[in-house]
Amino acid sequence: MAFTALVTAVVLSGLGITLGNLVVGAVGDFAQSHRAEWLTWGALVATGLACSAAVIVLARTGILTRRPALEVRQA
């Protein structure tokens, strides 16, 4: 089960990186063609702030706290 979770995390991370690169490239091309180079950096800053806010919310709700491991009983 741990291996499946690891594979899922790796696949989702790869998809996130790929889609992120695609979006940043598209925004960069759009900004360059419209002479608004600040737009790319503005979008990256906004994304960073949104991610930071999400981590703060997860930390305050206790989702990021370490939980004790489940005990396995021998039969």
Short mmCIF file of C-alpha atoms in Angstrom, two decimals:
data_model
loop_
_atom_site.label_atom_id
_atom_site.label_comp_id
_atom_site.label_asym_id
_atom_site.label_seq_id
_atom_site.Cartn_x
_atom_site.Cartn_y
_atom_site.Cartn_z
CA MET A 1 0.00 0.00 0.00
CA ALA A 2 2.87 2.38 0.73
CA PHE A 3 4.33 1.69 -2.71
CA THR A 4 1.02 2.59 -4.37
CA ALA A 5 0.89 5.87 -2.44
CA LEU A 6 4.46 6.64 -3.50
CA VAL A 7 3.73 5.94 -7.16
CA THR A 8 0.58 8.08 -6.98
CA ALA A 9 2.54 10.95 -5.43
CA VAL A 10 5.24 10.74 -8.10
CA VAL A 11 2.71 10.67 -10.93
CA LEU A 12 0.72 13.59 -9.52
CA SER A 13 3.92 15.58 -8.95
CA GLY A 14 4.97 14.97 -12.54
CA LEU A 15 1.59 16.08 -13.84
CA GLY A 16 1.70 19.20 -11.68
CA ILE A 17 5.16 20.12 -12.92
CA THR A 18 4.21 19.51 -16.55
CA LEU A 19 1.00 21.52 -16.35
CA GLY A 20 2.74 24.29 -14.42
CA ASN A 21 5.44 24.61 -17.08
CA LEU A 22 2.79 24.65 -19.80
CA VAL A 23 0.79 27.41 -18.07
CA VAL A 24 3.84 29.55 -17.30
CA GLY A 25 5.01 29.23 -20.90
CA ALA A 26 1.59 30.18 -22.25
CA VAL A 27 1.33 33.18 -19.90
CA GLY A 28 4.87 34.22 -20.86
CA ASP A 29 4.07 34.04 -24.58
CA PHE A 30 0.82 35.95 -24.08
CA ALA A 31 2.56 38.60 -21.97
CA GLN A 32 5.37 39.01 -24.48
CA SER A 33 3.00 39.39 -27.43
CA HIS A 34 0.99 42.02 -25.53
CA ARG A 35 4.05 43.85 -24.16
CA ALA A 36 3.08 43.02 -20.59
CA GLU A 37 6.15 41.15 -19.32
CA TRP A 38 5.12 41.91 -15.73
CA LEU A 39 2.16 39.55 -16.19
CA THR A 40 4.33 36.42 -16.00
CA TRP A 41 5.94 37.47 -12.73
CA GLY A 42 2.62 38.67 -11.35
CA ALA A 43 1.07 35.27 -12.06
CA LEU A 44 4.01 33.49 -10.41
CA VAL A 45 3.83 35.71 -7.32
CA ALA A 46 0.07 35.18 -7.08
CA THR A 47 0.56 31.41 -7.34
CA GLY A 48 3.20 31.49 -4.61
CA LEU A 49 0.98 33.54 -2.30
CA ALA A 50 -1.96 31.18 -2.90
CA CYS A 51 0.21 28.13 -2.11
CA SER A 52 1.54 29.80 1.04
CA ALA A 53 -2.00 30.59 2.17
CA ALA A 54 -3.03 26.97 1.54
CA VAL A 55 -0.15 25.66 3.66
CA ILE A 56 -1.07 28.06 6.47
CA VAL A 57 -4.68 26.87 6.38
CA LEU A 58 -3.60 23.21 6.39
CA ALA A 59 -1.26 23.84 9.33
CA ARG A 60 -3.88 25.70 11.36
CA THR A 61 -6.49 22.99 10.85
CA GLY A 62 -4.04 20.35 12.07
CA ILE A 63 -3.84 18.41 8.83
CA LEU A 64 -0.05 18.80 8.65
CA THR A 65 0.61 17.55 12.19
CA ARG A 66 2.31 14.22 12.62
CA ARG A 67 -0.02 11.47 13.76
CA PRO A 68 1.11 8.38 15.65
CA ALA A 69 1.55 5.27 13.54
CA LEU A 70 -1.11 2.59 13.74
CA GLU A 71 -0.21 -0.34 15.90
CA VAL A 72 -0.30 -3.74 14.29
CA ARG A 73 -1.56 -6.50 16.55
CA GLN A 74 -0.18 -9.99 16.20
CA ALA A 75 -2.85 -12.68 16.07
#
